[in-house]
CSV table of C-alpha atoms in Angstrom, one decimal:
chain,number,residue,atom,x,y,z
I,1,UNK,CA,-77.9,26.8,-147.5
I,2,UNK,CA,-78.1,30.6,-147.4
I,3,UNK,CA,-74.7,30.9,-145.5
I,4,UNK,CA,-72.9,30.0,-148.5
I,5,UNK,CA,-74.3,32.7,-150.5
I,6,UNK,CA,-73.2,35.6,-148.1
I,7,UNK,CA,-69.5,36.2,-149.9
I,8,UNK,CA,-71.2,36.1,-152.9
I,9,UNK,CA,-74.2,38.2,-152.1
I,10,UNK,CA,-71.4,40.5,-150.8
I,11,UNK,CA,-69.4,40.8,-154.0
I,12,UNK,CA,-72.6,41.3,-156.2
I,13,UNK,CA,-73.2,44.3,-154.0
I,14,UNK,CA,-69.5,45.7,-154.7
I,15,UNK,CA,-69.9,44.8,-158.2
I,16,UNK,CA,-73.2,46.0,-159.3
I,17,UNK,CA,-72.8,49.4,-157.2
I,18,UNK,CA,-69.2,49.8,-158.7
I,19,UNK,CA,-68.0,50.7,-155.1
I,20,UNK,CA,-64.5,51.4,-155.4
I,21,UNK,CA,-62.1,50.4,-152.7
I,22,UNK,CA,-64.1,48.2,-150.5
I,23,UNK,CA,-63.8,44.4,-150.3
I,24,UNK,CA,-66.5,41.9,-149.1
I,25,UNK,CA,-64.7,41.9,-145.2
I,26,UNK,CA,-65.6,45.5,-145.1
I,27,UNK,CA,-69.2,44.7,-145.5
I,28,UNK,CA,-71.3,43.5,-142.2
I,29,UNK,CA,-73.7,40.6,-143.0
I,30,UNK,CA,-76.1,41.8,-140.7
I,31,UNK,CA,-75.8,45.7,-141.0
I,32,UNK,CA,-78.6,47.7,-142.5
I,33,UNK,CA,-78.1,48.1,-146.5
I,34,UNK,CA,-79.9,51.7,-146.2
I,35,UNK,CA,-79.5,54.6,-144.2
I,36,UNK,CA,-76.9,53.8,-141.2
I,37,UNK,CA,-75.4,50.9,-142.8
I,38,UNK,CA,-74.2,51.1,-146.3
I,39,UNK,CA,-76.3,54.2,-147.0
I,40,UNK,CA,-77.7,52.4,-149.9
I,41,UNK,CA,-81.0,54.3,-151.6
I,42,UNK,CA,-83.8,53.5,-153.9
I,43,UNK,CA,-81.2,53.6,-157.0
I,44,UNK,CA,-79.1,51.4,-155.4
I,45,UNK,CA,-81.8,49.0,-154.8
I,46,UNK,CA,-83.1,48.7,-158.3
I,47,UNK,CA,-79.4,48.1,-159.4
I,48,UNK,CA,-79.4,45.3,-156.8
I,49,UNK,CA,-82.8,43.8,-158.0
I,50,UNK,CA,-81.2,43.5,-161.5
I,51,UNK,CA,-78.1,42.1,-160.4
I,52,UNK,CA,-80.0,39.4,-158.6
I,53,UNK,CA,-82.2,38.6,-161.3
I,54,UNK,CA,-79.4,38.5,-164.0
I,55,UNK,CA,-77.1,36.3,-161.5
I,56,UNK,CA,-79.4,34.2,-159.7
I,57,UNK,CA,-82.9,34.4,-161.6
I,58,UNK,CA,-84.6,35.7,-158.5
I,59,UNK,CA,-87.2,38.5,-158.9
I,60,UNK,CA,-88.0,41.0,-156.0
I,61,UNK,CA,-91.6,41.3,-157.5
I,62,UNK,CA,-92.7,44.4,-155.5
I,63,UNK,CA,-91.5,47.0,-152.9
I,64,UNK,CA,-93.0,45.6,-149.9
I,65,UNK,CA,-90.8,42.4,-151.2
I,66,UNK,CA,-88.1,44.7,-151.4
I,67,UNK,CA,-88.2,46.1,-147.9
I,68,UNK,CA,-87.7,42.8,-146.5
I,69,UNK,CA,-85.2,41.4,-148.6
I,70,UNK,CA,-82.7,44.3,-149.0
I,71,UNK,CA,-82.6,44.6,-145.1
I,72,UNK,CA,-79.0,43.3,-144.8
I,73,UNK,CA,-76.6,40.9,-146.9
I,74,UNK,CA,-78.2,38.1,-145.0
I,75,UNK,CA,-81.9,38.7,-145.9
I,76,UNK,CA,-80.7,39.0,-149.6
I,77,UNK,CA,-78.7,35.8,-149.0
I,78,UNK,CA,-81.9,34.1,-147.5
I,79,UNK,CA,-84.0,35.5,-150.4
I,80,UNK,CA,-81.7,34.1,-153.0
I,81,UNK,CA,-81.5,30.7,-151.3
I,82,UNK,CA,-85.3,30.2,-151.0
I,83,UNK,CA,-86.0,31.4,-154.9
I,84,UNK,CA,-83.3,30.6,-156.8
I,85,UNK,CA,-83.7,28.6,-160.1
R,1,UNK,CA,-62.3,64.2,-171.3
R,2,UNK,CA,-63.6,65.2,-167.9
R,3,UNK,CA,-67.0,66.6,-166.9
R,4,UNK,CA,-68.2,68.2,-164.1
R,5,UNK,CA,-71.8,67.4,-163.1
R,6,UNK,CA,-73.5,70.0,-161.0
R,7,UNK,CA,-76.8,68.0,-159.2
R,8,UNK,CA,-80.0,70.0,-158.3
R,9,UNK,CA,-81.5,70.8,-155.0
R,10,UNK,CA,-80.6,68.0,-152.4
R,11,UNK,CA,-83.5,66.4,-150.5
R,12,UNK,CA,-82.0,66.6,-147.0
R,13,UNK,CA,-78.3,68.2,-145.5
R,14,UNK,CA,-76.7,65.0,-145.2
R,15,UNK,CA,-73.5,67.1,-143.8
R,16,UNK,CA,-72.4,70.4,-143.4
R,17,UNK,CA,-70.2,72.9,-145.4
R,18,UNK,CA,-66.8,71.9,-144.6
R,19,UNK,CA,-65.2,73.7,-142.2
R,20,UNK,CA,-61.9,74.8,-144.2
R,21,UNK,CA,-60.6,78.4,-145.9
R,22,UNK,CA,-63.0,78.0,-148.9
R,23,UNK,CA,-65.9,76.6,-146.9
R,24,UNK,CA,-65.8,79.8,-144.4
R,25,UNK,CA,-65.4,82.1,-147.5
R,26,UNK,CA,-68.5,80.6,-149.3
R,27,UNK,CA,-70.4,80.6,-146.2
R,28,UNK,CA,-69.6,84.6,-145.6
R,29,UNK,CA,-70.7,85.0,-149.5
R,30,UNK,CA,-74.0,83.1,-148.7
R,31,UNK,CA,-74.8,85.3,-145.4
R,32,UNK,CA,-73.8,88.8,-147.4
R,33,UNK,CA,-75.8,88.0,-150.5
R,34,UNK,CA,-78.1,85.2,-150.0
R,35,UNK,CA,-79.2,86.5,-146.3
R,36,UNK,CA,-78.7,82.7,-145.5
R,37,UNK,CA,-76.3,81.3,-142.7
R,38,UNK,CA,-75.4,78.0,-144.1
R,39,UNK,CA,-73.2,77.1,-141.0
R,40,UNK,CA,-75.5,77.6,-138.2
R,41,UNK,CA,-78.7,77.3,-140.9
R,42,UNK,CA,-80.3,80.4,-139.9
R,43,UNK,CA,-82.0,82.6,-141.9
R,44,UNK,CA,-81.2,86.8,-142.2
R,45,UNK,CA,-84.3,87.3,-143.7
R,46,UNK,CA,-88.2,86.5,-142.7
R,47,UNK,CA,-89.4,85.4,-146.2
R,48,UNK,CA,-86.6,82.2,-146.2
R,49,UNK,CA,-87.8,78.8,-145.9
R,50,UNK,CA,-86.7,75.0,-145.8
R,51,UNK,CA,-86.9,74.5,-149.2
R,52,UNK,CA,-84.6,77.4,-150.1
R,53,UNK,CA,-82.1,76.8,-147.3
R,54,UNK,CA,-81.7,73.5,-149.0
R,55,UNK,CA,-81.1,75.1,-152.4
R,56,UNK,CA,-78.6,77.5,-151.1
R,57,UNK,CA,-76.9,74.6,-149.2
R,58,UNK,CA,-76.9,72.5,-152.4
R,59,UNK,CA,-75.5,75.5,-154.1
R,60,UNK,CA,-72.9,76.1,-151.7
R,61,UNK,CA,-71.5,72.5,-151.3
R,62,UNK,CA,-71.2,72.6,-155.4
R,63,UNK,CA,-69.1,75.8,-155.3
R,64,UNK,CA,-67.1,74.2,-152.7
R,65,UNK,CA,-66.8,71.1,-154.5
R,66,UNK,CA,-65.5,73.1,-157.6
R,67,UNK,CA,-63.1,74.6,-155.8
R,68,UNK,CA,-61.8,71.8,-154.5
R,69,UNK,CA,-61.7,70.1,-157.9
R,70,UNK,CA,-59.9,72.7,-159.4
R,71,UNK,CA,-57.3,72.9,-157.0
R,72,UNK,CA,-56.9,69.0,-157.4
R,73,UNK,CA,-55.9,69.6,-161.0
R,74,UNK,CA,-58.9,68.2,-162.3
R,75,UNK,CA,-59.9,70.4,-165.5
R,76,UNK,CA,-63.4,70.2,-166.8
R,77,UNK,CA,-63.8,69.6,-170.5
R,78,UNK,CA,-67.3,70.2,-170.5
R,79,UNK,CA,-69.8,71.3,-168.0
R,80,UNK,CA,-73.2,69.4,-167.2
R,81,UNK,CA,-76.1,70.5,-165.0
R,82,UNK,CA,-79.1,69.2,-163.4
R,83,UNK,CA,-82.0,71.5,-162.7
R,84,UNK,CA,-81.0,74.1,-159.9
R,85,UNK,CA,-77.5,73.1,-161.0
R,86,UNK,CA,-77.3,75.4,-163.4
R,87,UNK,CA,-76.4,78.4,-160.8
R,88,UNK,CA,-73.1,76.7,-159.6
R,89,UNK,CA,-72.6,75.4,-163.3
R,90,UNK,CA,-72.5,79.1,-164.2
R,91,UNK,CA,-70.3,80.0,-161.6
R,92,UNK,CA,-67.8,77.3,-162.4
R,93,UNK,CA,-67.8,78.7,-166.1
R,94,UNK,CA,-67.2,81.8,-165.5
R,95,UNK,CA,-70.6,83.1,-166.4
R,96,UNK,CA,-71.6,84.5,-163.2
R,97,UNK,CA,-69.4,85.5,-159.8
R,98,UNK,CA,-70.0,82.7,-157.2
R,99,UNK,CA,-71.9,85.7,-154.8
R,100,UNK,CA,-74.5,86.3,-157.7
R,101,UNK,CA,-75.2,82.9,-157.9
R,102,UNK,CA,-75.7,82.4,-154.5
R,103,UNK,CA,-78.0,85.7,-154.5
R,104,UNK,CA,-79.9,84.4,-157.6
R,105,UNK,CA,-80.5,81.2,-155.9
R,106,UNK,CA,-81.9,83.0,-152.9
R,107,UNK,CA,-84.0,85.5,-154.7
R,108,UNK,CA,-85.3,83.2,-157.1
R,109,UNK,CA,-86.0,80.6,-154.3
R,110,UNK,CA,-87.9,83.0,-152.3
R,111,UNK,CA,-89.9,84.0,-155.2
R,112,UNK,CA,-91.0,80.5,-156.0
R,113,UNK,CA,-91.6,79.7,-152.2
R,114,UNK,CA,-94.4,82.1,-152.3
R,115,UNK,CA,-96.4,79.6,-154.4
R,116,UNK,CA,-96.6,77.4,-151.4
R,117,UNK,CA,-97.9,79.9,-149.4
R,118,UNK,CA,-101.4,79.2,-151.0
R,119,UNK,CA,-101.2,76.0,-152.2
R,120,UNK,CA,-99.3,72.4,-151.4
R,121,UNK,CA,-96.8,71.3,-153.7
R,122,UNK,CA,-95.5,68.0,-153.7
R,123,UNK,CA,-92.2,65.9,-155.6
R,124,UNK,CA,-93.0,62.2,-156.3
R,125,UNK,CA,-90.3,60.1,-157.1
R,126,UNK,CA,-90.9,56.8,-159.0
R,127,UNK,CA,-88.5,53.9,-159.4
R,128,UNK,CA,-88.7,50.9,-161.3
R,129,UNK,CA,-91.6,51.7,-164.1
R,130,UNK,CA,-90.8,52.6,-167.7
R,131,UNK,CA,-91.8,55.9,-168.9
R,132,UNK,CA,-95.0,55.1,-170.6
R,133,UNK,CA,-97.0,53.9,-167.4
R,134,UNK,CA,-95.2,57.1,-165.2
R,135,UNK,CA,-96.5,59.3,-168.2
R,136,UNK,CA,-100.0,57.6,-167.8
R,137,UNK,CA,-100.1,58.1,-164.2
R,138,UNK,CA,-99.1,61.4,-164.3
R,139,UNK,CA,-102.0,62.5,-166.4
R,140,UNK,CA,-104.5,60.5,-164.4
R,141,UNK,CA,-103.7,62.6,-161.3
R,142,UNK,CA,-103.0,65.8,-162.9
R,143,UNK,CA,-99.5,66.3,-162.2
R,144,UNK,CA,-96.2,66.5,-164.2
R,145,UNK,CA,-93.0,64.6,-165.3
R,146,UNK,CA,-90.3,67.0,-163.9
R,147,UNK,CA,-87.2,64.7,-164.2
R,148,UNK,CA,-86.5,61.9,-166.4
R,149,UNK,CA,-83.0,60.9,-164.9
R,150,UNK,CA,-83.0,57.3,-166.6
R,151,UNK,CA,-85.3,54.8,-168.2
R,152,UNK,CA,-86.3,53.8,-164.7
R,153,UNK,CA,-86.1,56.8,-162.6
R,154,UNK,CA,-88.5,59.9,-162.6
R,155,UNK,CA,-89.5,62.5,-160.5
R,156,UNK,CA,-93.2,63.8,-160.8
R,157,UNK,CA,-94.3,67.7,-159.5
R,158,UNK,CA,-97.8,68.7,-158.9
R,159,UNK,CA,-100.3,69.1,-155.8
R,160,UNK,CA,-100.0,67.1,-153.1
R,161,UNK,CA,-103.1,65.4,-152.9
R,162,UNK,CA,-103.0,64.1,-156.6
R,163,UNK,CA,-99.6,63.3,-155.9
R,164,UNK,CA,-100.5,61.0,-153.2
R,165,UNK,CA,-103.0,59.2,-155.4
R,166,UNK,CA,-100.3,59.2,-158.2
R,167,UNK,CA,-97.9,57.5,-155.7
R,168,UNK,CA,-100.4,54.9,-155.0
R,169,UNK,CA,-101.5,54.2,-158.6
R,170,UNK,CA,-97.5,53.9,-159.0
R,171,UNK,CA,-97.3,51.3,-156.4
R,172,UNK,CA,-100.4,49.5,-157.8
R,173,UNK,CA,-99.1,49.1,-161.1
R,174,UNK,CA,-95.5,47.8,-160.1
R,175,UNK,CA,-93.2,50.7,-158.9
R,176,UNK,CA,-90.2,49.0,-157.0
R,177,UNK,CA,-90.8,52.5,-154.7
R,178,UNK,CA,-93.0,55.6,-155.2
R,179,UNK,CA,-92.1,58.3,-152.3
R,180,UNK,CA,-93.6,61.9,-152.2
R,181,UNK,CA,-91.8,64.9,-150.5
R,182,UNK,CA,-93.2,68.4,-149.7
R,183,UNK,CA,-91.5,71.4,-151.6
R,184,UNK,CA,-92.5,75.1,-152.1
R,185,UNK,CA,-93.1,75.0,-155.9
R,186,UNK,CA,-93.5,72.5,-158.9
R,187,UNK,CA,-90.2,72.9,-160.4
R,188,UNK,CA,-90.2,71.7,-164.1
R,189,UNK,CA,-93.9,72.1,-164.8
R,190,UNK,CA,-95.9,74.5,-166.6
R,191,UNK,CA,-97.3,75.8,-163.6
R,192,UNK,CA,-94.2,77.7,-162.9
R,193,UNK,CA,-95.5,79.9,-165.7
R,194,UNK,CA,-97.4,82.1,-163.1
R,195,UNK,CA,-94.0,83.6,-162.0
R,196,UNK,CA,-92.7,84.5,-165.3
R,197,UNK,CA,-92.6,88.0,-164.4
R,198,UNK,CA,-91.2,87.8,-161.4
R,199,UNK,CA,-88.6,85.1,-162.1
R,200,UNK,CA,-87.5,86.9,-165.6
R,201,UNK,CA,-87.3,90.4,-163.6
R,202,UNK,CA,-84.8,88.5,-161.3
R,203,UNK,CA,-82.8,86.7,-163.6
R,204,UNK,CA,-82.1,89.5,-165.9
R,205,UNK,CA,-80.5,91.8,-163.3
R,206,UNK,CA,-77.2,90.1,-163.8
R,207,UNK,CA,-74.7,90.2,-166.5
R,208,UNK,CA,-74.1,86.8,-168.1
R,209,UNK,CA,-70.4,86.3,-169.7
R,210,UNK,CA,-69.8,83.6,-171.9
R,211,UNK,CA,-69.0,80.3,-170.4
R,212,UNK,CA,-65.1,79.8,-170.6
R,213,UNK,CA,-66.0,76.0,-170.3
R,214,UNK,CA,-68.9,74.2,-172.6
R,215,UNK,CA,-71.9,74.3,-170.9
R,216,UNK,CA,-74.3,71.8,-171.8
R,217,UNK,CA,-78.2,71.9,-170.8
R,218,UNK,CA,-80.3,69.6,-169.5
R,219,UNK,CA,-83.3,70.7,-171.5
R,220,UNK,CA,-82.2,69.9,-175.3
R,221,UNK,CA,-78.4,69.0,-174.7
R,222,UNK,CA,-77.0,72.0,-176.9
R,223,UNK,CA,-74.5,74.4,-175.2
R,224,UNK,CA,-75.4,77.7,-173.8
R,225,UNK,CA,-73.8,80.8,-174.5
R,226,UNK,CA,-73.8,84.0,-172.3
R,227,UNK,CA,-77.0,85.6,-173.9
R,228,UNK,CA,-78.8,82.4,-173.3
R,229,UNK,CA,-78.6,81.9,-169.7
R,230,UNK,CA,-81.2,84.6,-168.3
R,231,UNK,CA,-83.8,83.3,-170.5
R,232,UNK,CA,-82.8,79.3,-169.7
R,233,UNK,CA,-82.9,79.7,-166.2
R,234,UNK,CA,-86.2,80.6,-166.6
R,235,UNK,CA,-87.4,78.5,-169.3
R,236,UNK,CA,-85.9,75.2,-167.5
R,237,UNK,CA,-88.2,75.7,-164.7
R,238,UNK,CA,-91.3,74.9,-166.9
R,239,UNK,CA,-90.0,72.0,-168.5
R,240,UNK,CA,-88.8,68.3,-167.5
R,241,UNK,CA,-85.1,67.9,-167.0
R,242,UNK,CA,-83.6,65.3,-169.2
R,243,UNK,CA,-80.8,63.8,-167.6
R,244,UNK,CA,-80.7,60.3,-169.7
R,245,UNK,CA,-80.6,62.3,-172.6
R,246,UNK,CA,-77.8,64.7,-171.3
R,247,UNK,CA,-75.7,61.8,-170.0
R,248,UNK,CA,-75.8,60.2,-173.5
R,249,UNK,CA,-74.9,63.7,-175.1
R,250,UNK,CA,-71.9,63.8,-173.1
R,251,UNK,CA,-70.7,60.2,-173.9
R,252,UNK,CA,-70.8,60.7,-177.4
R,253,UNK,CA,-69.1,64.1,-177.0
R,254,UNK,CA,-66.4,62.1,-175.7
R,255,UNK,CA,-66.6,62.6,-171.6
R,256,UNK,CA,-65.0,59.7,-170.1
R,257,UNK,CA,-64.9,60.9,-166.7
R,258,UNK,CA,-67.7,62.3,-164.7
R,259,UNK,CA,-67.1,64.2,-161.5
R,260,UNK,CA,-70.4,65.0,-159.6
R,261,UNK,CA,-69.6,68.3,-157.9
R,262,UNK,CA,-71.8,68.8,-154.8
R,263,UNK,CA,-73.8,67.3,-152.2
R,264,UNK,CA,-74.5,63.2,-153.0
R,265,UNK,CA,-74.1,61.1,-155.6
R,266,UNK,CA,-77.5,60.6,-157.3
R,267,UNK,CA,-76.1,61.8,-160.8
R,268,UNK,CA,-73.0,59.0,-160.8
R,269,UNK,CA,-75.7,56.5,-159.6
R,270,UNK,CA,-78.0,57.4,-162.8
R,271,UNK,CA,-74.8,57.2,-165.0
R,272,UNK,CA,-74.3,53.7,-163.5
R,273,UNK,CA,-77.6,52.7,-164.0
R,274,UNK,CA,-77.5,53.8,-167.8
R,275,UNK,CA,-74.2,52.1,-168.6
R,276,UNK,CA,-75.1,49.1,-167.3
R,277,UNK,CA,-78.2,49.1,-169.1
R,278,UNK,CA,-76.1,49.4,-172.3
R,279,UNK,CA,-73.8,46.7,-171.1
R,280,UNK,CA,-76.7,44.5,-170.7
R,281,UNK,CA,-78.2,45.2,-174.2
């Protein structure tokens, strides 16, 4: 179930963060989103929280959950698959 | 219309100053006028601190970025600044020479760093709450709202122990993230008033020419003239940065292309957030 969300989640990241010159093929599904990976920060994370809620109706209720959810594209997809309405 | 946006102090050094002709020139100006070597990251004076080094690094990167953009043919129709971004912004506008900007950053930074020798200060970055709970928790813990970057991104400043309490409360009431960082001085708070004499003396040592490009300030979104600058450089240290208002004022003035001039892309990200809120409303 969550595997089918991998590509849409990558596209969501590109669209929500308005990343220019990047395609879904450029994003590793298992790479860290923060730090060494895509290099995202807390500003980006909140943007992704809002985008996930808007697109899938999925909430990230607190910082601790966010730490788990935003580990990678795959963990985002798993969270959406588990909680989408 | 193009806008050059000058960010404030970076929280870390993500990369060194570019090793090109402009980078070497700016590094030499920094060594001679700010007593700091941004290439070896060493102070040439005993009273430099890590935070002032970061301030100088940020200014040096902004000076380099401005040179690069201008050489690339990007002409600013207006200039905006966030916090210590006022220093390189003043250089880009022709109000001060680059060496003066580096010298002011060093002198002012070292004066402010002295505050941290007797007390421990901290910055608190709160993401996800609205301004009302952030204002309330700042008051509860005796710290100050120092940056209003968007409707959900804030920076607090104050003493270390109260800040730790404020960050814990922020998380307890639903902040998406709340992190604190040590700093030398509580910038953008009334606490900076204790350095009024010293800071005003530093800022009044220079002659400020009128900006050749409109320079919008982050406090009241008016454009500064040369005679405003020394007073503004002191006053802005006591008042919160109002980036959201500044961004809205820039858009209203006709800006449609923003260029962040310096290390990082925080201002671009704040703008992106604000744009997405408008699109969604």
